[in-house]
Every structure is written in C-alpha cells, then in structure tokens.
Short mmCIF file of N, CA and C in Angstrom, two decimals:
data_model
loop_
_atom_site.label_atom_id
_atom_site.label_comp_id
_atom_site.label_asym_id
_atom_site.label_seq_id
_atom_site.Cartn_x
_atom_site.Cartn_y
_atom_site.Cartn_z
N UNK A 946 26.73 5.97 32.12
CA UNK A 946 26.03 5.57 30.81
C UNK A 946 26.01 3.47 30.25
N UNK A 947 27.25 2.82 30.33
CA UNK A 947 27.13 1.79 31.16
C UNK A 947 26.44 1.07 31.59
N UNK A 948 25.94 1.12 32.63
CA UNK A 948 25.54 0.22 34.02
C UNK A 948 24.40 0.70 33.91
N UNK A 949 23.64 2.30 32.21
CA UNK A 949 22.35 2.04 32.28
C UNK A 949 21.53 0.74 31.07
N UNK A 950 22.75 0.59 29.73
CA UNK A 950 23.03 -0.61 29.36
C UNK A 950 23.06 -1.18 29.54
N UNK A 951 23.11 -1.97 30.46
CA UNK A 951 23.19 -2.69 31.25
C UNK A 951 21.84 -3.22 31.48
N UNK A 952 21.52 -2.40 32.07
CA UNK A 952 20.75 -2.73 32.74
C UNK A 952 19.29 -2.74 31.88
N UNK A 953 19.14 -2.20 31.16
CA UNK A 953 18.23 -2.26 29.79
C UNK A 953 18.75 -3.56 28.78
N UNK A 954 19.60 -4.05 28.24
CA UNK A 954 20.20 -5.49 28.02
C UNK A 954 19.27 -6.36 28.72
N UNK A 955 19.52 -6.68 30.06
CA UNK A 955 19.13 -6.98 30.88
C UNK A 955 17.84 -7.40 31.98
N UNK A 956 17.01 -6.56 31.25
CA UNK A 956 15.78 -6.66 30.95
C UNK A 956 15.20 -6.82 29.39
N UNK A 957 15.64 -6.20 28.76
CA UNK A 957 14.87 -7.49 27.57
C UNK A 957 15.19 -8.75 26.68
N UNK A 958 16.54 -9.28 28.13
CA UNK A 958 16.70 -10.35 27.53
C UNK A 958 16.02 -11.12 29.07
N UNK A 959 15.52 -10.46 30.41
CA UNK A 959 14.42 -11.23 30.80
C UNK A 959 13.01 -11.17 30.59
N UNK A 960 12.24 -9.91 29.45
CA UNK A 960 11.25 -10.17 29.33
C UNK A 960 11.52 -10.92 27.49
N UNK A 961 12.36 -11.04 26.84
CA UNK A 961 12.39 -11.94 25.63
C UNK A 961 12.61 -13.59 26.68
N UNK A 962 12.93 -13.73 27.63
CA UNK A 962 12.53 -14.83 28.29
C UNK A 962 11.11 -15.44 28.72
N UNK A 963 10.51 -14.03 29.46
CA UNK A 963 9.82 -14.54 29.97
C UNK A 963 8.28 -14.51 28.44
N UNK A 964 8.83 -14.08 27.77
CA UNK A 964 7.60 -13.61 26.31
C UNK A 964 8.13 -15.62 25.59
N UNK A 965 9.30 -15.90 25.92
CA UNK A 965 9.05 -17.26 25.39
C UNK A 965 8.59 -18.60 25.67
N UNK A 966 8.84 -17.98 27.37
CA UNK A 966 7.55 -18.78 28.46
C UNK A 966 6.73 -19.30 28.48
N UNK A 967 6.36 -17.39 28.63
CA UNK A 967 4.68 -17.67 27.84
C UNK A 967 4.18 -18.84 26.49
N UNK A 968 4.66 -18.33 25.27
CA UNK A 968 5.44 -18.90 24.40
C UNK A 968 5.06 -20.04 24.12
N UNK A 969 5.55 -20.87 24.86
CA UNK A 969 5.55 -22.10 25.32
C UNK A 969 4.53 -22.81 25.81
N UNK A 970 4.24 -21.93 27.01
CA UNK A 970 2.50 -22.85 27.71
C UNK A 970 1.03 -22.32 26.79
N UNK A 971 1.27 -21.43 26.08
CA UNK A 971 0.29 -21.25 24.96
C UNK A 971 0.25 -22.21 23.95
N UNK A 972 1.25 -22.53 22.96
CA UNK A 972 1.36 -23.68 22.86
C UNK A 972 1.08 -24.81 22.99
N UNK A 973 1.53 -24.97 24.59
CA UNK A 973 0.99 -26.43 25.74
C UNK A 973 -0.36 -26.58 25.87
N UNK A 974 -1.16 -25.24 25.69
CA UNK A 974 -2.18 -25.18 26.12
C UNK A 974 -3.04 -25.60 24.81
N UNK A 975 -2.40 -25.21 23.49
CA UNK A 975 -3.48 -25.19 22.65
C UNK A 975 -3.26 -27.06 21.85
N UNK A 976 -2.50 -27.93 22.41
CA UNK A 976 -1.99 -29.18 21.40
C UNK A 976 -3.30 -29.64 22.52
N UNK A 977 -3.18 -29.17 23.87
CA UNK A 977 -4.01 -30.07 24.81
C UNK A 977 -5.21 -30.43 24.69
N UNK A 978 -5.79 -28.92 23.44
CA UNK A 978 -7.44 -29.00 23.11
C UNK A 978 -7.71 -29.27 22.07
N UNK A 979 -6.51 -29.91 20.78
CA UNK A 979 -6.50 -29.81 20.12
C UNK A 979 -7.06 -31.78 19.29
N UNK A 980 -6.99 -32.49 18.71
CA UNK A 980 -7.75 -33.65 18.74
C UNK A 980 -6.43 -34.36 18.34
N UNK A 981 -5.95 -35.90 18.14
CA UNK A 981 -4.75 -36.06 18.04
C UNK A 981 -4.33 -36.58 16.46
N UNK A 982 -5.91 -36.52 15.57
CA UNK A 982 -5.30 -36.72 15.11
C UNK A 982 -5.69 -35.60 13.33
N UNK A 983 -5.18 -34.66 14.53
CA UNK A 983 -4.85 -33.18 13.10
C UNK A 983 -4.00 -33.55 12.55
N UNK A 984 -4.43 -32.59 10.47
CA UNK A 984 -3.10 -32.45 9.83
C UNK A 984 -1.90 -31.48 10.64
N UNK A 985 -1.17 -31.57 9.75
CA UNK A 985 -0.37 -30.87 9.81
C UNK A 985 -0.11 -29.02 9.13
N UNK A 986 -1.11 -28.91 8.81
CA UNK A 986 -2.05 -28.24 7.55
C UNK A 986 -2.54 -27.16 8.48
N UNK A 987 -3.32 -28.32 9.57
CA UNK A 987 -4.41 -27.36 10.89
C UNK A 987 -3.67 -27.13 12.37
N UNK A 988 -2.14 -27.74 12.26
CA UNK A 988 -1.75 -27.49 13.75
C UNK A 988 -2.01 -26.04 13.46
N UNK A 989 -2.31 -25.64 14.43
CA UNK A 989 -1.63 -23.77 14.91
C UNK A 989 -0.12 -24.60 15.41
N UNK A 990 -0.23 -24.92 16.44
CA UNK A 990 1.15 -24.85 16.20
C UNK A 990 2.55 -25.34 15.44
N UNK A 991 1.77 -25.99 15.00
CA UNK A 991 2.59 -26.24 13.71
C UNK A 991 2.68 -25.18 12.19
N UNK A 992 1.39 -23.96 12.46
CA UNK A 992 1.48 -23.16 11.33
C UNK A 992 2.56 -21.69 12.52
N UNK A 993 2.50 -21.69 13.28
CA UNK A 993 3.13 -20.26 14.47
C UNK A 993 4.49 -20.90 14.27
N UNK A 994 4.81 -21.99 14.36
CA UNK A 994 6.28 -22.38 14.10
C UNK A 994 7.07 -22.20 12.36
N UNK A 995 6.39 -21.92 11.57
CA UNK A 995 6.64 -22.01 10.13
C UNK A 995 6.68 -20.77 9.88
N UNK A 996 5.71 -19.82 11.03
CA UNK A 996 5.87 -18.55 10.14
C UNK A 996 6.85 -17.79 10.70
N UNK A 997 7.44 -18.01 12.20
CA UNK A 997 8.58 -18.20 12.97
C UNK A 997 9.87 -18.43 12.01
N UNK A 998 10.03 -19.40 11.44
CA UNK A 998 10.61 -19.54 10.43
C UNK A 998 10.78 -18.54 9.30
N UNK A 999 9.74 -18.62 8.73
CA UNK A 999 9.55 -17.39 7.19
C UNK A 999 9.64 -16.21 7.77
N UNK A 1000 9.53 -15.71 9.05
CA UNK A 1000 9.96 -14.16 9.78
C UNK A 1000 11.05 -14.44 9.42
N UNK A 1001 12.55 -15.02 10.52
CA UNK A 1001 13.95 -15.66 9.99
C UNK A 1001 14.54 -15.11 9.24
N UNK A 1002 14.04 -15.97 8.10
CA UNK A 1002 14.50 -16.56 7.02
C UNK A 1002 14.82 -14.78 5.86
N UNK A 1003 13.35 -14.95 6.43
CA UNK A 1003 12.67 -12.78 5.68
C UNK A 1003 13.85 -11.84 6.37
N UNK A 1004 14.07 -11.50 7.53
CA UNK A 1004 15.08 -11.16 8.64
C UNK A 1004 16.49 -11.36 7.91
N UNK A 1005 17.15 -12.76 7.77
CA UNK A 1005 18.25 -12.68 6.76
C UNK A 1005 18.13 -12.72 5.70
N UNK A 1006 17.23 -12.43 4.43
CA UNK A 1006 17.96 -11.70 3.41
C UNK A 1006 16.78 -10.05 3.14
N UNK A 1007 16.51 -9.84 3.93
CA UNK A 1007 16.87 -8.67 4.77
C UNK A 1007 18.33 -7.93 4.40
N UNK A 1008 18.61 -8.20 5.51
CA UNK A 1008 20.05 -8.30 5.63
C UNK A 1008 21.33 -8.61 4.66
N UNK A 1009 21.17 -9.27 3.78
CA UNK A 1009 21.74 -10.05 2.95
C UNK A 1009 21.59 -8.80 1.58
N UNK A 1010 20.31 -8.49 1.81
CA UNK A 1010 19.66 -7.05 0.79
C UNK A 1010 20.97 -5.74 1.03
N UNK A 1011 20.81 -5.76 2.25
CA UNK A 1011 21.36 -4.35 2.92
C UNK A 1011 23.02 -4.54 2.07
N UNK A 1012 23.45 -5.95 2.82
CA UNK A 1012 25.15 -5.80 2.20
C UNK A 1012 25.34 -5.92 0.76
N UNK A 1013 24.19 -6.57 -0.02
CA UNK A 1013 24.41 -6.08 -1.33
C UNK A 1013 24.57 -4.72 -2.12
N UNK A 1014 23.16 -4.35 -1.17
CA UNK A 1014 23.17 -2.18 -0.88
C UNK A 1014 24.02 -1.49 -1.30
N UNK A 1015 24.75 -2.15 -0.77
CA UNK A 1015 25.80 -0.89 0.88
C UNK A 1015 27.51 -1.55 -0.89
N UNK A 1016 27.37 -2.65 -1.45
CA UNK A 1016 28.67 -3.16 -2.26
C UNK A 1016 27.79 -2.39 -3.88
N UNK A 1017 27.21 -2.05 -3.38
CA UNK A 1017 26.81 -2.13 -5.18
C UNK A 1017 27.29 0.00 -4.70
N UNK A 1018 26.21 0.28 -3.96
CA UNK A 1018 27.08 1.21 -4.02
C UNK A 1018 28.51 2.13 -4.24
N UNK A 1019 29.07 0.93 -3.17
CA UNK A 1019 30.86 1.30 -3.62
C UNK A 1019 31.60 0.80 -5.06
N UNK A 1020 30.85 0.12 -5.59
CA UNK A 1020 31.08 -0.12 -7.17
C UNK A 1020 31.13 1.23 -7.50
N UNK A 1021 29.28 1.51 -7.07
CA UNK A 1021 29.25 3.16 -7.97
C UNK A 1021 30.26 4.28 -8.04
N UNK A 1022 30.51 3.75 -6.82
CA UNK A 1022 31.60 5.14 -6.27
C UNK A 1022 32.93 5.14 -7.48
N UNK A 1023 32.75 4.12 -6.96
CA UNK A 1023 34.10 3.14 -8.23
C UNK A 1023 34.77 3.42 -9.07
N UNK A 1024 33.35 2.95 -9.90
CA UNK A 1024 33.10 3.26 -11.07
C UNK A 1024 33.37 5.28 -11.38
N UNK A 1025 32.13 5.98 -10.67
CA UNK A 1025 32.98 7.57 -10.63
C UNK A 1025 34.06 7.68 -10.99
N UNK A 1026 34.52 7.35 -9.81
CA UNK A 1026 36.41 7.56 -9.86
C UNK A 1026 36.68 7.34 -10.79
N UNK A 1027 36.87 6.16 -10.97
CA UNK A 1027 37.76 5.84 -12.19
C UNK A 1027 37.13 6.15 -13.32
N UNK A 1028 35.92 6.77 -13.95
CA UNK A 1028 35.05 7.50 -15.20
C UNK A 1028 36.01 8.77 -15.21
N UNK A 1029 35.63 9.73 -13.17
CA UNK A 1029 36.93 10.61 -14.07
C UNK A 1029 38.24 10.62 -13.90
N UNK A 1030 38.70 9.90 -13.26
CA UNK A 1030 40.15 10.20 -13.30
C UNK A 1030 40.40 9.21 -14.94
N UNK A 1031 40.15 8.66 -15.64
CA UNK A 1031 40.14 8.41 -17.13
C UNK A 1031 40.03 9.77 -18.08
N UNK A 1032 38.38 10.43 -17.58
CA UNK A 1032 38.41 11.61 -18.48
C UNK A 1032 39.28 12.62 -18.16
N UNK A 1033 40.23 12.56 -16.74
CA UNK A 1033 41.53 13.62 -16.28
C UNK A 1033 42.51 12.95 -17.02
N UNK A 1034 42.73 11.97 -17.36
CA UNK A 1034 44.01 11.37 -18.58
C UNK A 1034 43.88 11.72 -19.81
N UNK A 1035 42.60 11.75 -20.14
CA UNK A 1035 42.59 11.28 -21.98
C UNK A 1035 42.57 13.35 -21.73
N UNK A 1036 42.43 13.95 -20.87
CA UNK A 1036 42.57 15.91 -20.95
C UNK A 1036 44.23 15.65 -21.41
N UNK A 1037 44.83 14.71 -20.19
CA UNK A 1037 46.46 15.80 -20.19
C UNK A 1037 46.66 14.83 -21.29
N UNK A 1038 47.03 13.92 -22.00
CA UNK A 1038 46.98 12.94 -23.19
C UNK A 1038 47.28 13.54 -24.25
N UNK A 1039 45.82 14.61 -24.50
CA UNK A 1039 45.77 15.65 -25.75
C UNK A 1039 46.29 16.23 -25.37
N UNK A 1040 46.68 17.29 -23.99
CA UNK A 1040 47.60 18.03 -23.54
C UNK A 1040 49.12 18.23 -24.16
N UNK A 1041 49.81 16.32 -24.30
CA UNK A 1041 50.76 16.21 -24.42
C UNK A 1041 50.92 15.92 -25.44
N UNK A 1042 49.88 15.90 -26.71
CA UNK A 1042 50.19 15.36 -27.92
C UNK A 1042 50.12 16.58 -29.11
N UNK A 1043 49.46 18.14 -27.84
CA UNK A 1043 49.66 18.83 -29.17
C UNK A 1043 48.16 18.23 -29.25
N UNK A 1044 46.87 18.02 -28.90
CA UNK A 1044 45.33 18.22 -29.30
C UNK A 1044 44.85 19.01 -28.89
N UNK A 1045 43.82 20.13 -29.73
CA UNK A 1045 43.35 20.97 -29.49
C UNK A 1045 42.58 21.19 -28.23
N UNK A 1046 42.46 21.36 -27.38
CA UNK A 1046 41.25 20.45 -26.16
C UNK A 1046 40.62 21.01 -26.68
N UNK A 1047 39.80 20.90 -26.56
CA UNK A 1047 38.13 21.28 -27.43
C UNK A 1047 36.99 21.14 -26.36
N UNK A 1048 36.20 22.02 -26.50
CA UNK A 1048 35.14 22.56 -24.96
C UNK A 1048 34.16 21.27 -25.42
N UNK A 1049 33.28 20.31 -24.87
CA UNK A 1049 32.77 19.32 -25.49
C UNK A 1049 30.92 19.51 -25.81
N UNK A 1050 30.74 18.32 -26.75
CA UNK A 1050 29.73 19.52 -27.69
C UNK A 1050 28.90 18.97 -26.55
N UNK A 1051 28.03 19.58 -27.51
CA UNK A 1051 27.01 19.40 -26.36
C UNK A 1051 25.78 17.77 -27.03
N UNK A 1052 26.57 17.19 -27.14
CA UNK A 1052 25.76 16.09 -27.41
C UNK A 1052 26.42 15.25 -25.95
N UNK A 1053 27.77 15.81 -26.07
CA UNK A 1053 29.09 15.19 -24.96
C UNK A 1053 28.73 15.33 -23.50
N UNK A 1054 28.14 16.85 -23.46
CA UNK A 1054 28.10 16.81 -22.11
C UNK A 1054 27.09 17.27 -22.09
N UNK A 1055 26.02 16.61 -22.33
CA UNK A 1055 24.87 15.65 -21.77
C UNK A 1055 25.02 14.12 -21.25
N UNK A 1056 25.46 13.84 -22.10
CA UNK A 1056 26.14 12.22 -22.13
C UNK A 1056 26.35 12.29 -20.71
N UNK A 1057 27.24 13.35 -20.77
CA UNK A 1057 28.28 14.04 -18.94
C UNK A 1057 27.24 13.45 -17.98
N UNK A 1058 26.77 14.90 -18.53
CA UNK A 1058 25.36 15.09 -17.49
C UNK A 1058 24.68 14.09 -16.90
N UNK A 1059 23.73 13.27 -17.59
CA UNK A 1059 23.54 11.96 -17.88
C UNK A 1059 23.62 11.00 -17.04
N UNK A 1060 25.09 11.26 -16.93
CA UNK A 1060 26.03 9.31 -16.53
C UNK A 1060 25.86 10.06 -14.71
N UNK A 1061 26.81 11.13 -14.58
CA UNK A 1061 27.25 11.73 -13.13
C UNK A 1061 25.60 11.99 -12.88
N UNK A 1062 24.26 12.24 -13.63
CA UNK A 1062 22.69 12.33 -12.79
C UNK A 1062 22.69 11.08 -12.28
N UNK A 1063 23.10 10.37 -13.10
CA UNK A 1063 22.63 8.60 -12.69
C UNK A 1063 23.06 8.01 -11.76
N UNK A 1064 24.30 8.40 -11.75
CA UNK A 1064 25.13 7.22 -10.72
C UNK A 1064 25.28 8.30 -9.18
N UNK A 1065 24.27 10.02 -9.48
CA UNK A 1065 24.28 10.24 -7.76
C UNK A 1065 22.48 9.40 -7.56
N UNK A 1066 21.66 9.50 -8.47
CA UNK A 1066 20.38 9.08 -8.17
C UNK A 1066 20.65 7.64 -7.66
N UNK A 1067 22.16 7.08 -7.97
CA UNK A 1067 22.31 5.34 -7.81
C UNK A 1067 22.58 5.49 -6.08
N UNK A 1068 23.01 6.63 -5.52
CA UNK A 1068 24.11 6.67 -4.84
C UNK A 1068 23.19 7.24 -3.97
N UNK A 1069 22.38 7.66 -3.80
CA UNK A 1069 21.34 8.45 -2.52
C UNK A 1069 20.32 7.52 -2.72
N UNK A 1070 19.68 7.44 -3.97
CA UNK A 1070 18.35 6.28 -3.70
C UNK A 1070 18.55 5.25 -3.03
N UNK A 1071 17.69 5.05 -1.79
CA UNK A 1071 17.44 3.56 -0.53
C UNK A 1071 17.06 2.57 -1.01
N UNK A 1072 17.18 1.52 -1.88
CA UNK A 1072 15.72 0.18 -1.85
C UNK A 1072 14.96 -0.10 -1.09
N UNK A 1073 13.44 -0.50 -0.90
CA UNK A 1073 12.86 -0.53 0.50
C UNK A 1073 13.84 -1.50 1.53
N UNK A 1074 14.33 -2.68 0.35
CA UNK A 1074 14.84 -3.52 1.82
C UNK A 1074 16.19 -3.60 2.14
N UNK A 1075 16.51 -2.61 1.59
CA UNK A 1075 17.72 -1.63 1.95
C UNK A 1075 17.70 -1.47 3.64
N UNK A 1076 16.14 -0.62 3.99
CA UNK A 1076 15.45 -0.12 4.54
C UNK A 1076 15.14 -1.18 6.35
N UNK A 1077 16.01 -1.37 7.12
CA UNK A 1077 15.64 -1.92 8.59
C UNK A 1077 14.51 -1.47 8.53
N UNK A 1078 13.15 -2.44 7.99
CA UNK A 1078 12.28 -2.88 8.55
C UNK A 1078 11.42 -2.65 10.50
N UNK A 1079 10.67 -2.02 11.03
CA UNK A 1079 10.89 -1.85 12.48
C UNK A 1079 9.92 -3.36 12.54
N UNK A 1080 8.69 -3.68 11.74
CA UNK A 1080 8.26 -4.82 11.71
C UNK A 1080 9.02 -5.79 12.24
N UNK A 1081 10.52 -5.69 11.50
CA UNK A 1081 10.20 -7.97 11.29
C UNK A 1081 11.49 -7.94 13.11
N UNK A 1082 12.34 -6.16 13.00
CA UNK A 1082 13.14 -6.78 14.37
C UNK A 1082 12.22 -6.63 16.05
N UNK A 1083 11.02 -6.21 15.06
CA UNK A 1083 9.53 -6.07 16.57
C UNK A 1083 9.24 -7.43 16.80
N UNK A 1084 8.65 -8.05 15.46
CA UNK A 1084 7.98 -9.21 15.65
C UNK A 1084 8.64 -10.51 15.69
N UNK A 1085 10.29 -10.09 15.83
CA UNK A 1085 10.89 -11.44 15.68
C UNK A 1085 10.58 -13.10 17.54
N UNK A 1086 10.33 -13.60 17.09
CA UNK A 1086 10.11 -15.21 18.64
C UNK A 1086 9.36 -14.65 19.13
N UNK A 1087 7.71 -14.48 17.91
CA UNK A 1087 6.74 -14.04 19.63
C UNK A 1087 6.24 -15.60 19.52
#
C-alpha cells in the first residue's frame, strides 16, 4: 500500500513540475508578444502572478478560519459542560442546605431547552469557510 502511495505522490510531483514548466513557457511566450511599454495592470503575466498571490492568501485565510471554527466548537463544548456541572452543583447545594428542590418552572425549562438547542446547533453547524473547497485546492499554482 505504501508503494502505491509513494508512486502517486511521485506522479503528482512530476505533474506539478510539468505544469510549472508549461506556465513558465507560456509566460515567456506572452512576454515576447507584448509591447515593452505596457502598463503593469495590463500585463497578463503580472495579473496571473497577482491572481496566484490572492489564491494563496485565500487558502491561508480558509485554513485560519477552519482553525477558529474548531476552537469555537471546543469553547462551546467546554461552556456547555461547565454549565451542566454548575447546574448539578446548584442542585447538590440546594439538597445540602435543606432547600426543597422544586422542578424547573416553565420559563426556566424553556430557557434551558433554548440554550441547549442553540449550543447543539452551533456544534453541528459548519460554516462555509470551515469546509474545504475543492476549487481552492485544485486550482492552486496554475
């Protein structure tokens, strides 16, 4: 299995190298056919380089946002766990203090349910920036 993976990695590296060579040849051909007094914003090679830089920055930002999303999820989990523990501690303290543990009122029950649902939605929901985009990875370095 490792041999197959190594072979595929080698093929991808070769293909990437070939694409880089083709890109350089195209850039060279484009530059040969352009007038020398062309403004930078009209230069197709400069525009291609700018697009590559923007794509790279976009990919970096997506990675950072996925990390933020993961940390946000972990924070929500931690907060929910702390809230559940706090509610248990309050119940135990009420019992030790001899206070009658009344069932939650309808308003308290609704608030608890709403808080739980919101936390679950945030944990389940995956924002678009957190999903890897196939175009960002496949169009890299063209």
